[in-house]
Amino acid sequence: MDMNEIKEIFFQECEEQLAELESGLLKLNDGDRDPETVNAVFRAVHSIKGGAGAFGLDDLVSFAHVFETTLDCVRSNKLEPNQDVLKVMLKSADVLADLTNAARDGGSVDEARSKQLIRELEALANGEMSAAAEAPVARAAPVAAPVPAATPAVNDEGFQPIPFSFDDFGDEEQPAESGVPTYEILFRPKSELYAKGNEASLLLRDLSRLGEMSIHCDTDALPLLEDMNPEEAYFAWKISITTDKGEDGIRSVFEFAEWDCDLEIRAVEKKSEAGVEAQDELPMQPVPFDLSILDEPTDVIVSEPEPVSPASAADFGSNVVPMAGAGRDEAPASEQRAAVAQPAAGPAAASAASSAAAAPTIRVDLDRVDRLINLVGELVINQAMLSQSVIENDNNGLSSINMGLDELQQLTREIQDSVMAIRAQPVKPVFQRMSRIVREIADATGKSVRLVTEGENTEVDKTVIDKLAEPLTHMIRNAVDHGLEPPEKRQAAGKNPEGTVRLTAKHRSGRIVIELADDGGGINREKVRQKAIDNDLIAPDANLSDEEIDNLIFHAGFSTADKISDISGRGVGMDVVKRSIQALGGRISISSRPGQGSVFTMSLPLTLAVLDGMVVTVAGQTLVVPLTAIVETLQPEASAIHSFGASQRLISIRNSFCPLVDVGRILNFRATQANPVEGVALLVESEGGGQRALMVDAIQGQRQVVIKSLEANYTHVPGIAAATILGDGRVALILDVDAVVAASRGQSLKQEISLAATG
Amino acid sequence: MQRLDDEMTNKAKTFAEGREIIAFRIGDQEFCVDIMSVREIRGWTPATAMPHAPHYVLGVINLRGAVLPIVDLSLRLGMKAAEPTMRHVIIVAQVGAKTAGLLVDAVSDILTVTDANLQPTPDIASDLEKNYARGILAIEGRMICMIELEALFPQIESEAA
């Protein structure tokens, strides 16, 4: 593994630490005063600083250092984490994230901003520097690893006491002098200590740097091998140390571990070393223990005989996805359980569910997962082909082959579901990013906004998550900028001057539903209506329902803000959001109540690898129409078809006229228009918001299909979104509804295939 | 990967030592391609027609999960359209970064040839033939036209480059 790979892992860990930092700060912001939360926040910053130091990322280190110093004041109760303090800290977390990104991808950060924050942080810290903030960088290493379940080295069955000499540290510390107090320490780690990636031997090594010490390992609690739980902590240490650093100095060694171990420190009157050894407290001779084997700080984690070494598991390289053990179905049902399943679960999980905190996770290269998913897709298709050919060749339908095939079908479905679940990730990272956006826009608009997120552990396919960030950002900006009123106006309306934006995710009937609700003024229907009339979107005398008016905001080039601000209102508005949601196979709707706010509801598929489609026949060809595009299907009657102009035809549906689009004609499958009465019309909604009736010859059925790329070996085909393989093994094309509708306006699809140009 | 492909193409262009080729029949003519660009040979299966495709693209088939375009090589070379039967074969060939299926009548031979066997394309040929023909091989009294696959699919080449 070269340096770059290690660095890449560091940055991945940084991302986790930053997420933890932010969620911790937000918890504090909500009034959580659990010392463990403060500690988690501190740990996150400290780890980033430590890692950054190892890679010589000076900007990052210096900022993290100041940040850490201020956090330490909070931790030691010198600074009350009130709203103002947390505001600065949240901003600092954002800057820290920027600095991390800049360190990884190059690029620059807003230096003025970080300098300003450094000043603010220093002002908060008030010049109070504690020993903890100066802690040696090397100590961050064990914490930096996102260790879900590090098993203590000491209860490995092959444990042997290791000879140990303090000579290694002799040059660093002065030998004990008479007059220097001696302390006796009882150090009994709990299993949580190891679960958080701390390591007793490292603590002991740090301790040994304080002065002359002797150590005795208490193995009384060690059960028989067969009774032993490998993740439990069984050892305790009795240490006698002669140091001039005082009890505080000793405590600072255990500062990361204090809550996860029993620690007793008491001063011993006796000064002589011999006396210490002779004491009753230490019935056995100190076990010699060579600490020099631990003297490779960069290797501390992998050098331990841990059964699961997160550092080596993370060796896979760049594109890794942390996998959670919990199935996605559980996620909404039991958020706490799901939270535990996450790698480096938040501080809440650590304290509330420490017993379950060990749900093991691994990091796997995304390519490997995708390859597996592809193969399973093949398996499903193959199984369907096999079933079909057996049915064709076997008429009695009762043979044992059929039973076996049924079982095979069930198994393949199950495999497919579980494989898809691997790609499923909690939406948490995206939601977390949103909190930053809310902060920034609230700052820019002078509004006071609170973002409440729910169901952030709801899982959905990684590609969906990646593509969700952009539309969601846009909507959040809109909600804060347009949705929420300024504080004065809110107060006048008798509302809390602080606006609330609520972001929720949940599973509903095989899809993920994301809701974005604000408690702002709701949609100003009069204004929207006027705007639509001004922009010629509707006729001045059009009679629209409230719902229809609300949906006007999804029209292209529609923005209701009087002033065009930096944040939103650049003309690309909700229509872009709607299109990107539709591109994901999703739908978006809005409901708004004047004075009470608006709710945007997005419903998205759980995965992009498969698609629910309607299999139809057009001019002898089998096509798949994405189900999400279809509003309804109907059998046109001759009386409902009206000719319009030279070649256009309209169909009347409940007293409104809708253009008929002959799919076979658009795709050049036939030269003349088909008779609509003989076919079926699929009423679809296109990106422009208008409805079109797509004419197909017949509907074969509804099926879930695996999406295959056409571009891989061929080229993009206008009107065709992708291909799939049906049960009979043949390729069927998936219709690009938007392109077909757009083409119906301009007669035919653009012929842009370069293959054609070379005849 | 791309560099490797280029290397392979360059190597194929200079037949210093013997190179293997696959010879196949279209109608009464024989053609051949470098064996290195052939991935597999399989039987004909009905293809799904593609809208707005050039006339020589018969459609796409499922090759173990990948969508593979099928080209009627006869039509592509300016000859009459093939009427595919079960006896026709598809040569699955790698062209640049993409894979395509070439419909031919039958595979006739695998031969080892050297530079000495390869004669330049005669002057009489039209532009179309000149573009795709890399040269003519004279072997045991047969005439085999060596096809430059990249020339048949220029868009694939330019994308890959």
XYZ file of C-alpha atoms in Angstrom, chain A residues 18-507:
490
model
C -16.766 15.104 10.055
C -20.184 13.503 9.924
C -19.843 12.495 13.537
C -18.627 15.956 14.442
C -21.587 17.575 12.819
C -24.170 15.237 14.260
C -22.613 15.683 17.700
C -22.697 19.456 17.429
C -26.279 19.351 16.246
C -27.159 17.213 19.222
C -25.517 19.712 21.519
C -27.447 22.377 19.715
C -30.621 20.524 20.615
C -29.728 20.720 24.259
C -27.968 17.399 24.699
C -25.417 17.799 27.487
C -24.175 14.239 27.640
C -20.429 14.347 28.262
C -20.116 11.471 25.820
C -21.482 13.689 23.046
C -18.977 16.421 23.823
C -16.320 13.780 23.939
C -17.302 12.346 20.580
C -17.109 15.796 19.032
C -13.731 16.400 20.593
C -12.497 13.013 19.470
C -13.552 13.666 15.895
C -11.611 16.918 15.678
C -8.672 15.439 17.472
C -8.517 12.476 15.109
C -8.611 14.691 12.071
C -5.862 16.801 13.525
C -3.799 13.743 14.313
C -4.127 12.248 10.864
C -3.567 15.567 9.167
C -0.397 16.009 11.195
C 0.892 12.685 9.952
C 0.412 13.805 6.356
C 1.809 17.285 6.931
C -1.447 19.050 6.108
C -0.540 22.158 8.046
C -3.607 24.268 7.332
C -5.852 21.515 8.516
C -3.765 20.889 11.602
C -3.616 24.495 12.682
C -7.332 25.023 12.282
C -8.204 21.737 13.948
C -5.896 22.642 16.777
C -7.674 25.883 17.570
C -11.024 24.183 17.198
C -9.944 21.408 19.499
C -8.713 23.859 22.090
C -12.093 25.541 22.211
C -13.853 22.200 22.346
C -11.663 21.219 25.224
C -12.960 24.231 27.154
C -16.468 22.921 26.571
C -15.416 19.491 27.637
C -13.875 20.702 30.843
C -16.990 22.789 31.548
C -15.080 26.027 31.249
C -17.259 27.079 28.378
C -21.016 26.708 28.276
C -22.087 25.320 24.875
C -24.873 27.813 24.323
C -26.425 28.646 20.949
C -23.850 31.306 20.100
C -20.939 29.058 20.873
C -22.471 26.250 18.850
C -23.108 28.523 15.925
C -19.411 29.302 15.756
C -18.617 25.635 16.178
C -20.961 24.506 13.442
C -19.371 27.026 11.133
C -15.989 25.770 12.196
C -17.079 22.249 11.359
C -18.010 23.484 7.881
C -14.632 25.119 7.463
C -12.942 22.002 8.706
C -14.821 20.050 6.042
C -13.760 22.600 3.420
C -10.160 22.355 4.515
C -10.317 18.586 4.358
C -11.750 18.718 0.852
C -9.158 21.254 -0.192
C -6.418 19.049 1.177
C -7.743 16.107 -0.796
C -8.751 17.638 -4.103
C -6.546 20.682 -4.151
C -8.396 23.920 -4.607
C -8.576 26.716 -2.141
C -10.698 27.676 0.819
C -12.013 31.001 1.921
C -9.067 32.049 4.015
C -10.709 35.139 5.404
C -13.501 32.971 6.705
C -11.258 30.471 8.415
C -9.102 33.251 9.902
C -12.211 34.942 11.224
C -13.372 31.690 12.753
C -9.989 31.050 14.292
C -10.275 34.427 15.970
C -13.774 33.657 17.186
C -12.746 30.273 18.457
C -9.767 31.736 20.250
C -11.956 34.362 21.781
C -14.248 31.637 23.040
C -11.428 29.605 24.402
C -10.285 32.771 26.136
C -6.728 31.737 26.042
C -7.418 28.712 28.140
C -5.209 25.982 26.927
C -5.338 22.631 28.555
C -2.879 19.844 28.518
C -5.300 17.792 26.546
C -5.171 20.088 23.561
C -1.437 19.679 23.421
C -1.668 15.949 23.528
C 0.808 14.241 21.273
C -0.479 13.733 17.810
C 0.510 10.113 17.740
C -2.150 9.341 20.291
C -4.836 10.114 17.804
C -3.943 7.096 15.759
C -5.909 4.502 17.696
C -8.927 6.770 17.783
C -8.740 7.692 14.150
C -9.690 4.278 12.942
C -13.450 3.819 12.661
C -13.350 0.654 14.646
C -16.740 -0.884 15.023
C -15.465 -3.839 16.915
C -11.865 -3.974 17.832
C -11.195 -6.930 19.985
C -8.731 -6.479 22.754
C -5.418 -7.988 22.068
C -5.101 -9.286 25.552
C -7.840 -11.891 25.401
C -6.605 -13.461 22.264
C -6.123 -17.040 23.214
C -2.485 -16.931 22.315
C -1.764 -14.262 24.855
C 1.645 -14.384 26.403
C 3.113 -11.904 28.813
C 5.744 -10.011 26.896
C 9.045 -9.107 28.467
C 9.164 -5.417 28.863
C 11.807 -2.920 29.639
C 11.476 0.698 30.494
C 14.921 1.444 29.167
C 13.345 2.346 25.884
C 11.871 5.395 27.428
C 14.736 6.283 29.619
C 15.950 9.038 27.360
C 12.590 10.731 27.348
C 11.828 10.851 31.010
C 13.893 11.445 34.036
C 14.368 8.518 36.359
C 12.431 8.660 39.576
C 13.949 10.854 42.154
C 13.342 10.728 45.791
C 10.660 13.185 46.719
C 8.659 12.424 43.602
C 5.271 10.995 44.608
C 4.275 7.479 43.695
C 0.791 6.601 42.577
C -1.047 3.386 42.453
C -3.418 2.970 39.592
C -6.052 0.353 39.091
C -7.019 0.316 35.461
C -9.841 -1.997 34.459
C -11.003 -1.439 30.869
C -14.550 -2.242 29.864
C -15.296 -3.807 26.544
C -16.451 -0.421 25.224
C -12.930 0.826 25.501
C -11.810 -1.657 22.892
C -14.947 -1.205 20.853
C -14.009 2.449 20.437
C -10.617 1.583 19.140
C -8.632 2.308 22.239
C -5.941 -0.089 23.167
C -4.885 -0.789 26.697
C -1.245 -1.395 25.830
C -1.004 2.006 24.175
C -2.453 3.696 27.218
C 0.048 1.861 29.351
C 2.830 2.924 27.053
C 1.747 6.535 27.305
C 1.594 6.140 31.027
C 5.101 4.786 31.140
C 6.335 8.017 29.633
C 5.304 9.858 32.767
C 7.839 8.181 34.956
C 9.224 5.017 36.424
C 6.479 2.460 36.624
C 5.851 -1.130 37.347
C 2.899 -2.991 36.086
C 0.961 -6.069 37.021
C -1.704 -7.680 34.977
C -4.689 -9.021 36.895
C -6.002 -12.020 35.021
C -8.420 -13.214 37.723
C -11.469 -12.373 35.683
C -10.311 -14.415 32.706
C -12.768 -17.261 32.141
C -12.065 -20.617 30.591
C -11.449 -20.512 26.893
C -14.835 -22.012 26.015
C -16.662 -19.438 28.128
C -14.765 -16.566 26.712
C -16.497 -13.872 24.683
C -13.831 -12.547 22.338
C -15.257 -9.048 22.491
C -15.350 -8.823 26.259
C -12.607 -7.257 28.347
C -11.229 -9.500 31.071
C -7.958 -7.966 32.114
C -7.153 -5.329 34.629
C -3.831 -3.754 35.421
C -2.335 -2.609 38.655
C 0.248 0.009 38.018
C 2.539 1.721 40.359
C 4.170 4.780 38.937
C 6.547 7.391 40.226
C 5.920 10.650 38.486
C 6.069 14.366 39.057
C 3.150 14.971 36.714
C 0.651 14.498 39.503
C -2.729 12.813 39.392
C -3.899 15.157 36.638
C -1.046 14.060 34.451
C -2.026 10.453 34.911
C -5.677 11.200 34.235
C -4.793 12.963 31.032
C -3.323 9.731 29.713
C -6.681 8.087 30.163
C -8.664 11.020 28.934
C -10.131 9.244 25.943
C -10.814 6.144 27.917
C -12.055 7.558 31.173
C -15.702 6.697 30.557
C -14.976 3.236 29.355
C -12.922 1.905 32.198
C -12.705 1.756 35.935
C -9.844 3.928 36.961
C -8.629 4.364 40.477
C -5.662 6.535 41.195
C -4.293 7.044 44.608
C -1.104 8.507 45.895
C 1.199 6.225 47.889
C 3.150 7.636 50.801
C 6.048 5.328 50.298
C 8.833 6.630 48.076
C 11.243 3.786 47.628
C 10.911 1.568 44.617
C 11.650 -1.551 46.526
C 8.820 -0.710 48.829
C 6.435 -0.427 45.995
C 7.284 -3.831 44.701
C 6.983 -5.357 48.077
C 3.522 -4.108 48.693
C 0.547 -6.381 49.244
C -1.278 -4.741 46.425
C 1.118 -6.359 44.033
C 1.417 -9.941 45.129
C 3.225 -11.013 42.016
C 6.403 -9.765 40.523
C 5.801 -7.181 37.839
C 5.545 -8.900 34.535
C 8.348 -7.809 32.275
C 6.854 -6.332 29.157
C 8.761 -5.020 26.195
C 7.044 -1.920 24.982
C 9.505 -1.420 22.191
C 7.441 -3.733 20.005
C 4.731 -1.151 20.090
C 7.068 1.593 19.032
C 5.777 1.938 15.485
C 3.139 4.585 15.761
C 1.988 4.340 12.138
C 1.399 0.674 12.516
C -0.257 0.596 15.862
C -3.524 -0.774 14.696
C -2.463 -3.441 12.284
C 0.302 -4.638 14.540
C -2.214 -5.801 17.086
C -3.397 -9.363 16.783
C -6.970 -8.317 16.191
C -9.246 -10.765 14.431
C -10.885 -7.916 12.547
C -8.463 -5.218 11.618
C -10.343 -2.268 10.158
C -7.221 -0.783 8.698
C -6.466 -3.836 6.645
C -10.090 -4.338 5.750
C -10.005 -0.859 4.335
C -7.126 -1.724 2.061
C -9.361 -2.130 -0.929
C -8.667 1.326 -2.121
C -10.530 4.315 -3.296
C -14.123 3.606 -4.027
C -15.348 1.846 -0.962
C -18.757 1.772 0.525
C -19.245 1.077 4.194
C -21.802 -1.656 4.478
C -24.277 -1.811 7.274
C -25.359 -5.137 8.614
C -28.989 -4.256 9.122
C -31.441 -5.054 6.363
C -33.104 -2.039 4.879
C -36.531 -3.208 5.936
C -35.577 -2.843 9.542
C -34.311 0.656 9.189
C -37.522 2.590 9.501
C -38.980 0.220 12.022
C -36.227 0.532 14.527
C -34.065 3.512 14.080
C -32.005 2.795 17.071
C -31.104 -0.612 15.844
C -30.252 0.725 12.464
C -28.105 3.419 13.972
C -26.102 0.790 15.701
C -25.480 -0.996 12.477
C -23.636 1.933 11.049
C -19.912 2.048 11.041
C -18.556 4.345 13.679
C -22.048 4.739 15.020
C -22.738 8.035 16.648
C -22.140 8.716 20.296
C -25.764 7.944 21.021
C -25.289 4.431 19.800
C -22.102 4.092 21.745
C -23.724 4.965 25.004
C -27.266 3.724 24.520
C -26.546 0.457 22.835
C -23.029 -0.457 23.701
C -23.869 -4.119 23.882
C -25.062 -4.147 20.291
C -22.409 -1.739 19.067
C -20.387 -4.609 17.723
C -22.571 -5.252 14.636
C -19.716 -5.945 12.280
C -19.299 -4.028 9.058
C -16.813 -4.316 6.234
C -15.691 -1.981 3.535
C -16.002 -3.341 0.039
C -14.933 -1.914 -3.274
C -18.030 -0.599 -5.054
C -16.980 -2.275 -8.304
C -17.101 -5.666 -6.673
C -20.620 -5.051 -5.461
C -21.684 -3.873 -8.897
C -20.174 -6.927 -10.531
C -22.102 -9.128 -8.148
C -25.293 -7.223 -8.847
C -24.784 -7.633 -12.585
C -24.192 -11.332 -12.229
C -27.290 -11.780 -10.135
C -29.213 -9.877 -12.794
C -28.009 -12.459 -15.308
C -29.025 -15.229 -12.984
C -32.553 -13.862 -12.745
C -32.852 -13.577 -16.512
C -31.420 -17.030 -17.028
C -33.757 -18.524 -14.508
C -36.708 -16.916 -16.288
C -35.495 -18.254 -19.628
C -35.100 -21.717 -18.189
C -38.584 -21.680 -16.706
C -40.064 -20.523 -19.960
C -38.418 -23.225 -22.026
C -39.404 -25.920 -19.532
C -43.004 -24.756 -19.637
C -42.925 -24.823 -23.427
C -41.554 -28.358 -23.536
C -43.519 -29.852 -20.726
C -47.262 -29.930 -20.916
C -48.340 -31.747 -17.807
C -46.875 -29.066 -15.552
C -46.649 -31.376 -12.565
C -43.179 -32.733 -12.957
C -40.536 -32.376 -10.313
C -38.629 -30.096 -12.672
C -41.351 -27.529 -12.268
C -41.190 -27.715 -8.515
C -37.451 -27.330 -8.606
C -37.803 -24.375 -10.901
C -40.241 -22.716 -8.547
C -37.772 -23.055 -5.750
C -34.993 -21.764 -7.972
C -37.116 -18.766 -8.781
C -37.667 -18.006 -5.133
C -33.996 -18.377 -4.374
C -32.911 -16.127 -7.202
C -35.389 -13.467 -6.116
C -34.048 -13.689 -2.607
C -30.476 -13.431 -3.803
C -31.393 -10.452 -5.891
C -33.047 -8.717 -2.972
C -30.121 -9.328 -0.648
C -27.617 -8.181 -3.208
C -29.583 -5.026 -3.794
C -29.618 -4.487 -0.052
C -25.828 -4.394 -0.088
C -25.882 -1.288 -2.217
C -28.463 0.262 0.038
C -27.098 3.044 2.169
C -28.722 5.270 4.739
C -29.688 8.699 3.430
C -27.914 10.194 6.429
C -24.909 11.670 4.593
C -27.140 13.628 2.246
C -29.321 14.813 5.084
C -26.272 15.895 6.978
C -25.060 17.909 4.058
C -28.410 19.657 4.020
C -27.959 20.972 7.538
C -24.945 22.885 6.368
C -26.842 24.320 3.437
C -29.636 25.426 5.737
C -27.118 27.170 7.984
C -25.477 28.973 5.105
C -28.698 30.164 3.556
C -30.169 31.141 6.890
C -27.075 33.257 7.407
C -27.292 34.787 3.963
C -30.971 35.641 4.250
C -30.895 36.711 7.889
C -33.499 34.116 8.788
C -33.368 31.876 11.752
C -33.933 28.300 10.626
C -33.947 24.970 12.319
C -33.568 21.796 10.299
C -35.224 18.729 11.734
C -34.353 15.439 10.087
C -36.186 12.186 10.591
C -35.586 8.719 9.297
C -32.055 9.459 8.212
C -31.235 5.788 8.522
C -33.710 4.884 5.832
C -31.763 2.998 3.234
C -31.779 3.412 -0.500
C -29.447 2.524 -3.355
C -26.170 4.419 -3.335
C -26.673 5.800 -6.834
C -30.032 7.205 -5.790
C -28.413 8.850 -2.787
C -25.686 10.367 -4.931
C -28.186 11.810 -7.341
C -30.517 12.996 -4.626
C -28.172 15.630 -3.229
C -28.582 18.137 -6.019
C -32.381 18.379 -6.229
C -32.612 18.257 -2.465
C -30.150 21.127 -2.119
C -32.209 23.138 -4.515
C -35.407 22.454 -2.651
C -33.888 23.243 0.719
C -32.647 26.535 -0.652
C -36.090 27.270 -1.977
C -37.725 26.321 1.289
C -35.523 28.674 3.300
C -35.350 31.456 0.753
C -38.937 31.473 -0.530
C -40.840 29.272 1.877
C -39.970 30.743 5.251
C -40.889 34.307 6.064
C -38.456 36.732 7.666
C -38.467 36.585 11.489
C -40.435 39.850 11.892
C -43.150 38.615 9.622
C -43.297 35.321 11.452
C -43.603 37.049 14.765
C -46.370 39.245 13.393
C -48.208 36.110 12.301
C -47.898 34.711 15.798
C -45.348 32.062 14.847
C -42.041 31.150 16.367
C -39.542 33.548 14.780
C -37.331 30.580 14.171
C -38.565 28.736 11.108
C -38.521 24.971 10.920
C -37.653 22.890 7.910
C -38.427 19.239 8.335
C -36.728 16.620 6.206
C -38.034 13.097 6.549
C -37.358 9.829 4.794
C -39.319 6.633 5.031
C -40.050 3.489 3.114
